[in-house]
Amino acid sequence: MSRVIRAQTGSTLECRHWTAEAALRMLRNNLDPAVAERPADLVVYGGTGKAARNWEAFEAIETALKNLADDETLLVQSGKPVAIFRSHLDAPRVLIANSNLVGQWANWEHFNELE
């Protein structure tokens, strides 16, 4: 599945608050055909840099952001949402961890296998 994503502008919120809305708009902006490298494949830069692991994960991130309370934090790991936990109003709304390989797995062969 692929679809055309456009960067949203204006003052209408899709999320419950502006901090989650900002993250949603930045995510979508990365996939706008005006700036993305291969938006249909979710690739935003560098040949392999993806906005999400796949379209299912992209939609799950969108849904999570739309429902995120202002005292919750979304954790995105390797391009998919893995947790939402209660934090506090001054905490980051989203934490993202990508391409974290350690020790004997920190090589291109293993990285490409996980892609």
Short mmCIF file of N, CA and C in Angstrom, two decimals:
data_model
loop_
_atom_site.label_atom_id
_atom_site.label_comp_id
_atom_site.label_asym_id
_atom_site.label_seq_id
_atom_site.Cartn_x
_atom_site.Cartn_y
_atom_site.Cartn_z
N MET A 1 0.84 -1.18 0.00
CA MET A 1 0.00 0.00 0.00
C MET A 1 0.88 1.24 0.00
N SER A 2 0.53 2.20 -0.78
CA SER A 2 1.20 3.50 -0.71
C SER A 2 0.14 4.56 -0.93
N ARG A 3 0.44 5.73 -0.48
CA ARG A 3 -0.48 6.85 -0.65
C ARG A 3 0.32 8.13 -0.71
N VAL A 4 -0.30 9.19 -1.19
CA VAL A 4 0.38 10.47 -1.27
C VAL A 4 0.13 11.23 0.03
N ILE A 5 1.21 11.60 0.68
CA ILE A 5 1.15 12.34 1.94
C ILE A 5 1.52 13.79 1.65
N ARG A 6 0.74 14.70 2.13
CA ARG A 6 1.02 16.13 1.97
C ARG A 6 1.22 16.77 3.35
N ALA A 7 2.14 17.70 3.40
CA ALA A 7 2.36 18.44 4.64
C ALA A 7 1.13 19.30 4.93
N GLN A 8 0.62 19.20 6.14
CA GLN A 8 -0.54 19.98 6.55
C GLN A 8 -0.10 21.34 7.05
N THR A 9 -0.91 22.34 6.78
CA THR A 9 -0.68 23.69 7.31
C THR A 9 -1.98 24.18 7.93
N GLY A 10 -1.91 25.34 8.55
CA GLY A 10 -3.11 25.92 9.13
C GLY A 10 -3.21 25.68 10.63
N SER A 11 -4.33 26.10 11.20
CA SER A 11 -4.48 26.06 12.65
C SER A 11 -5.44 24.98 13.14
N THR A 12 -5.92 24.13 12.26
CA THR A 12 -6.81 23.04 12.66
C THR A 12 -5.99 21.85 13.14
N LEU A 13 -6.32 21.38 14.33
CA LEU A 13 -5.60 20.24 14.93
C LEU A 13 -6.25 18.91 14.57
N GLU A 14 -5.42 17.92 14.28
CA GLU A 14 -5.89 16.53 14.18
C GLU A 14 -5.57 15.79 15.47
N CYS A 15 -4.61 16.29 16.21
CA CYS A 15 -4.18 15.68 17.48
C CYS A 15 -4.85 16.39 18.64
N ARG A 16 -4.61 15.91 19.84
CA ARG A 16 -5.23 16.48 21.03
C ARG A 16 -4.54 17.75 21.52
N HIS A 17 -3.32 18.02 21.05
CA HIS A 17 -2.58 19.20 21.48
C HIS A 17 -1.50 19.51 20.44
N TRP A 18 -0.95 20.71 20.51
CA TRP A 18 -0.01 21.17 19.50
C TRP A 18 1.32 20.42 19.50
N THR A 19 1.78 19.93 20.64
CA THR A 19 3.08 19.24 20.62
C THR A 19 3.00 17.92 19.85
N ALA A 20 1.90 17.20 19.97
CA ALA A 20 1.71 15.99 19.16
C ALA A 20 1.43 16.37 17.71
N GLU A 21 0.68 17.43 17.50
CA GLU A 21 0.39 17.90 16.14
C GLU A 21 1.67 18.27 15.41
N ALA A 22 2.60 18.90 16.11
CA ALA A 22 3.88 19.27 15.48
C ALA A 22 4.62 18.03 15.00
N ALA A 23 4.65 16.98 15.83
CA ALA A 23 5.32 15.74 15.44
C ALA A 23 4.63 15.10 14.24
N LEU A 24 3.31 15.10 14.23
CA LEU A 24 2.55 14.53 13.11
C LEU A 24 2.84 15.31 11.82
N ARG A 25 2.86 16.62 11.91
CA ARG A 25 3.12 17.43 10.71
C ARG A 25 4.55 17.25 10.20
N MET A 26 5.51 17.12 11.11
CA MET A 26 6.89 16.88 10.67
C MET A 26 7.02 15.52 10.00
N LEU A 27 6.36 14.50 10.56
CA LEU A 27 6.37 13.17 9.96
C LEU A 27 5.81 13.24 8.54
N ARG A 28 4.66 13.86 8.40
CA ARG A 28 4.03 13.95 7.08
C ARG A 28 4.84 14.81 6.13
N ASN A 29 5.43 15.88 6.62
CA ASN A 29 6.25 16.74 5.76
C ASN A 29 7.40 15.95 5.15
N ASN A 30 8.00 15.04 5.93
CA ASN A 30 9.09 14.21 5.42
C ASN A 30 8.68 13.37 4.22
N LEU A 31 7.40 13.06 4.10
CA LEU A 31 6.91 12.21 3.01
C LEU A 31 6.20 12.99 1.91
N ASP A 32 6.14 14.29 2.04
CA ASP A 32 5.55 15.11 0.98
C ASP A 32 6.39 14.92 -0.28
N PRO A 33 5.77 14.64 -1.44
CA PRO A 33 6.53 14.45 -2.67
C PRO A 33 7.46 15.61 -3.02
N ALA A 34 7.18 16.79 -2.48
CA ALA A 34 8.04 17.94 -2.75
C ALA A 34 9.41 17.81 -2.08
N VAL A 35 9.51 16.97 -1.05
CA VAL A 35 10.79 16.86 -0.32
C VAL A 35 11.31 15.43 -0.16
N ALA A 36 10.45 14.44 -0.22
CA ALA A 36 10.88 13.05 0.02
C ALA A 36 11.61 12.49 -1.20
N GLU A 37 12.55 11.60 -0.94
CA GLU A 37 13.31 10.96 -2.02
C GLU A 37 12.45 9.95 -2.78
N ARG A 38 11.83 9.03 -2.05
CA ARG A 38 10.92 8.03 -2.65
C ARG A 38 9.73 7.86 -1.70
N PRO A 39 8.80 8.80 -1.72
CA PRO A 39 7.71 8.78 -0.74
C PRO A 39 6.85 7.52 -0.78
N ALA A 40 6.65 6.92 -1.94
CA ALA A 40 5.83 5.70 -2.01
C ALA A 40 6.45 4.55 -1.23
N ASP A 41 7.78 4.59 -1.07
CA ASP A 41 8.50 3.57 -0.31
C ASP A 41 8.84 4.04 1.10
N LEU A 42 8.31 5.20 1.49
CA LEU A 42 8.56 5.82 2.79
C LEU A 42 10.00 6.31 2.96
N VAL A 43 10.78 6.34 1.88
CA VAL A 43 12.18 6.77 1.95
C VAL A 43 12.24 8.29 1.84
N VAL A 44 12.82 8.90 2.87
CA VAL A 44 12.88 10.36 2.91
C VAL A 44 14.24 10.90 2.50
N TYR A 45 15.32 10.11 2.66
CA TYR A 45 16.66 10.59 2.30
C TYR A 45 17.64 9.43 2.26
N GLY A 46 18.75 9.64 1.61
CA GLY A 46 19.89 8.74 1.67
C GLY A 46 19.69 7.34 1.12
N GLY A 47 18.65 7.10 0.39
CA GLY A 47 18.45 5.79 -0.20
C GLY A 47 17.78 4.77 0.70
N THR A 48 18.01 4.87 2.03
CA THR A 48 17.40 3.91 2.96
C THR A 48 16.72 4.57 4.15
N GLY A 49 16.87 5.87 4.32
CA GLY A 49 16.28 6.54 5.48
C GLY A 49 14.77 6.64 5.36
N LYS A 50 14.07 5.86 6.17
CA LYS A 50 12.62 5.79 6.09
C LYS A 50 11.95 6.55 7.23
N ALA A 51 10.76 7.08 6.93
CA ALA A 51 9.95 7.76 7.94
C ALA A 51 9.27 6.75 8.86
N ALA A 52 9.04 5.55 8.37
CA ALA A 52 8.45 4.46 9.15
C ALA A 52 8.87 3.14 8.52
N ARG A 53 8.75 2.07 9.27
CA ARG A 53 9.19 0.76 8.77
C ARG A 53 8.39 0.32 7.55
N ASN A 54 7.07 0.55 7.60
CA ASN A 54 6.18 0.21 6.50
C ASN A 54 4.92 1.05 6.65
N TRP A 55 3.97 0.91 5.73
CA TRP A 55 2.77 1.73 5.79
C TRP A 55 1.92 1.41 7.00
N GLU A 56 1.89 0.17 7.42
CA GLU A 56 1.15 -0.19 8.63
C GLU A 56 1.73 0.53 9.85
N ALA A 57 3.04 0.56 9.95
CA ALA A 57 3.69 1.26 11.06
C ALA A 57 3.46 2.76 10.97
N PHE A 58 3.51 3.31 9.75
CA PHE A 58 3.24 4.74 9.56
C PHE A 58 1.85 5.08 10.10
N GLU A 59 0.85 4.29 9.71
CA GLU A 59 -0.52 4.55 10.17
C GLU A 59 -0.64 4.38 11.68
N ALA A 60 0.09 3.44 12.25
CA ALA A 60 0.07 3.26 13.71
C ALA A 60 0.69 4.46 14.42
N ILE A 61 1.76 5.01 13.85
CA ILE A 61 2.37 6.22 14.42
C ILE A 61 1.39 7.38 14.35
N GLU A 62 0.74 7.55 13.19
CA GLU A 62 -0.27 8.62 13.05
C GLU A 62 -1.36 8.48 14.11
N THR A 63 -1.90 7.28 14.25
CA THR A 63 -2.97 7.04 15.23
C THR A 63 -2.49 7.33 16.65
N ALA A 64 -1.30 6.87 16.97
CA ALA A 64 -0.75 7.12 18.31
C ALA A 64 -0.61 8.61 18.58
N LEU A 65 -0.10 9.36 17.61
CA LEU A 65 0.06 10.80 17.79
C LEU A 65 -1.29 11.50 17.94
N LYS A 66 -2.27 11.09 17.17
CA LYS A 66 -3.60 11.71 17.25
C LYS A 66 -4.26 11.50 18.61
N ASN A 67 -3.94 10.39 19.27
CA ASN A 67 -4.56 10.06 20.55
C ASN A 67 -3.69 10.35 21.76
N LEU A 68 -2.48 10.82 21.55
CA LEU A 68 -1.52 11.04 22.63
C LEU A 68 -1.97 12.17 23.55
N ALA A 69 -2.01 11.90 24.84
CA ALA A 69 -2.34 12.93 25.83
C ALA A 69 -1.13 13.84 26.03
N ASP A 70 -1.37 15.01 26.61
CA ASP A 70 -0.27 15.97 26.78
C ASP A 70 0.70 15.61 27.90
N ASP A 71 0.42 14.51 28.60
CA ASP A 71 1.36 14.01 29.62
C ASP A 71 1.81 12.58 29.29
N GLU A 72 1.82 12.25 28.00
CA GLU A 72 2.27 10.94 27.54
C GLU A 72 3.41 11.10 26.54
N THR A 73 4.22 10.06 26.42
CA THR A 73 5.34 10.04 25.47
C THR A 73 5.22 8.79 24.61
N LEU A 74 5.37 8.98 23.31
CA LEU A 74 5.35 7.88 22.34
C LEU A 74 6.78 7.45 22.08
N LEU A 75 7.05 6.16 22.15
CA LEU A 75 8.36 5.61 21.83
C LEU A 75 8.27 4.92 20.47
N VAL A 76 9.12 5.36 19.53
CA VAL A 76 9.20 4.76 18.20
C VAL A 76 10.57 4.12 18.08
N GLN A 77 10.59 2.81 17.82
CA GLN A 77 11.85 2.08 17.70
C GLN A 77 11.91 1.43 16.32
N SER A 78 12.99 1.72 15.60
CA SER A 78 13.21 1.14 14.28
C SER A 78 12.00 1.30 13.36
N GLY A 79 11.39 2.49 13.42
CA GLY A 79 10.33 2.82 12.48
C GLY A 79 8.95 2.34 12.81
N LYS A 80 8.73 1.87 14.05
CA LYS A 80 7.37 1.49 14.42
C LYS A 80 7.12 1.89 15.87
N PRO A 81 5.87 2.23 16.19
CA PRO A 81 5.56 2.61 17.57
C PRO A 81 5.57 1.38 18.46
N VAL A 82 6.26 1.47 19.58
CA VAL A 82 6.35 0.31 20.47
C VAL A 82 5.76 0.56 21.86
N ALA A 83 5.58 1.82 22.24
CA ALA A 83 5.02 2.09 23.57
C ALA A 83 4.53 3.52 23.67
N ILE A 84 3.54 3.68 24.50
CA ILE A 84 3.10 5.00 24.96
C ILE A 84 3.10 4.91 26.47
N PHE A 85 3.81 5.82 27.11
CA PHE A 85 3.83 5.78 28.56
C PHE A 85 3.56 7.16 29.14
N ARG A 86 3.00 7.14 30.34
CA ARG A 86 2.71 8.40 31.03
C ARG A 86 4.03 9.02 31.43
N SER A 87 4.19 10.30 31.13
CA SER A 87 5.41 11.01 31.49
C SER A 87 5.00 12.26 32.27
N HIS A 88 5.26 13.43 31.77
CA HIS A 88 4.79 14.67 32.39
C HIS A 88 4.74 15.76 31.33
N LEU A 89 4.17 16.89 31.66
CA LEU A 89 3.93 17.94 30.68
C LEU A 89 5.21 18.47 30.02
N ASP A 90 6.33 18.44 30.73
CA ASP A 90 7.58 18.97 30.18
C ASP A 90 8.44 17.90 29.51
N ALA A 91 7.99 16.67 29.49
CA ALA A 91 8.76 15.58 28.86
C ALA A 91 8.59 15.64 27.34
N PRO A 92 9.52 15.04 26.61
CA PRO A 92 9.34 14.95 25.16
C PRO A 92 8.07 14.16 24.84
N ARG A 93 7.37 14.55 23.79
CA ARG A 93 6.17 13.81 23.38
C ARG A 93 6.54 12.56 22.59
N VAL A 94 7.68 12.59 21.90
CA VAL A 94 8.10 11.44 21.09
C VAL A 94 9.58 11.20 21.30
N LEU A 95 9.96 9.94 21.49
CA LEU A 95 11.35 9.51 21.51
C LEU A 95 11.53 8.51 20.37
N ILE A 96 12.58 8.69 19.58
CA ILE A 96 12.82 7.84 18.42
C ILE A 96 14.20 7.22 18.53
N ALA A 97 14.27 5.91 18.36
CA ALA A 97 15.55 5.18 18.34
C ALA A 97 15.61 4.37 17.05
N ASN A 98 16.58 4.67 16.20
CA ASN A 98 16.74 3.97 14.92
C ASN A 98 18.17 3.49 14.75
N SER A 99 18.32 2.39 14.07
CA SER A 99 19.64 1.87 13.67
C SER A 99 20.58 1.67 14.85
N ASN A 100 20.06 1.20 15.95
CA ASN A 100 20.88 0.97 17.13
C ASN A 100 21.36 -0.48 17.16
N LEU A 101 22.53 -0.71 16.61
CA LEU A 101 23.15 -2.02 16.62
C LEU A 101 24.41 -1.95 17.47
N VAL A 102 24.65 -2.98 18.26
CA VAL A 102 25.80 -2.97 19.16
C VAL A 102 26.65 -4.23 18.96
N GLY A 103 27.90 -4.11 19.39
CA GLY A 103 28.81 -5.26 19.41
C GLY A 103 28.94 -5.96 18.07
N GLN A 104 28.84 -7.26 18.10
CA GLN A 104 29.07 -8.06 16.90
C GLN A 104 28.04 -7.82 15.81
N TRP A 105 26.91 -7.18 16.14
CA TRP A 105 25.86 -6.92 15.15
C TRP A 105 26.00 -5.56 14.48
N ALA A 106 26.96 -4.77 14.89
CA ALA A 106 27.14 -3.41 14.35
C ALA A 106 27.92 -3.45 13.05
N ASN A 107 27.30 -4.00 12.02
CA ASN A 107 27.93 -4.05 10.70
C ASN A 107 26.85 -3.93 9.62
N TRP A 108 27.28 -3.59 8.41
CA TRP A 108 26.32 -3.37 7.32
C TRP A 108 25.54 -4.62 6.96
N GLU A 109 26.18 -5.78 7.05
CA GLU A 109 25.49 -7.03 6.70
C GLU A 109 24.28 -7.24 7.60
N HIS A 110 24.48 -7.08 8.90
CA HIS A 110 23.38 -7.28 9.84
C HIS A 110 22.35 -6.15 9.71
N PHE A 111 22.82 -4.92 9.52
CA PHE A 111 21.91 -3.79 9.34
C PHE A 111 20.99 -4.04 8.15
N ASN A 112 21.56 -4.42 7.02
CA ASN A 112 20.76 -4.67 5.81
C ASN A 112 19.81 -5.84 5.98
N GLU A 113 20.21 -6.83 6.75
CA GLU A 113 19.33 -7.97 7.03
C GLU A 113 18.09 -7.52 7.79
N LEU A 114 18.23 -6.56 8.68
CA LEU A 114 17.11 -6.06 9.48
C LEU A 114 16.23 -5.08 8.72
N GLU A 115 16.75 -4.49 7.66
CA GLU A 115 15.97 -3.55 6.87
C GLU A 115 14.82 -4.26 6.28
#
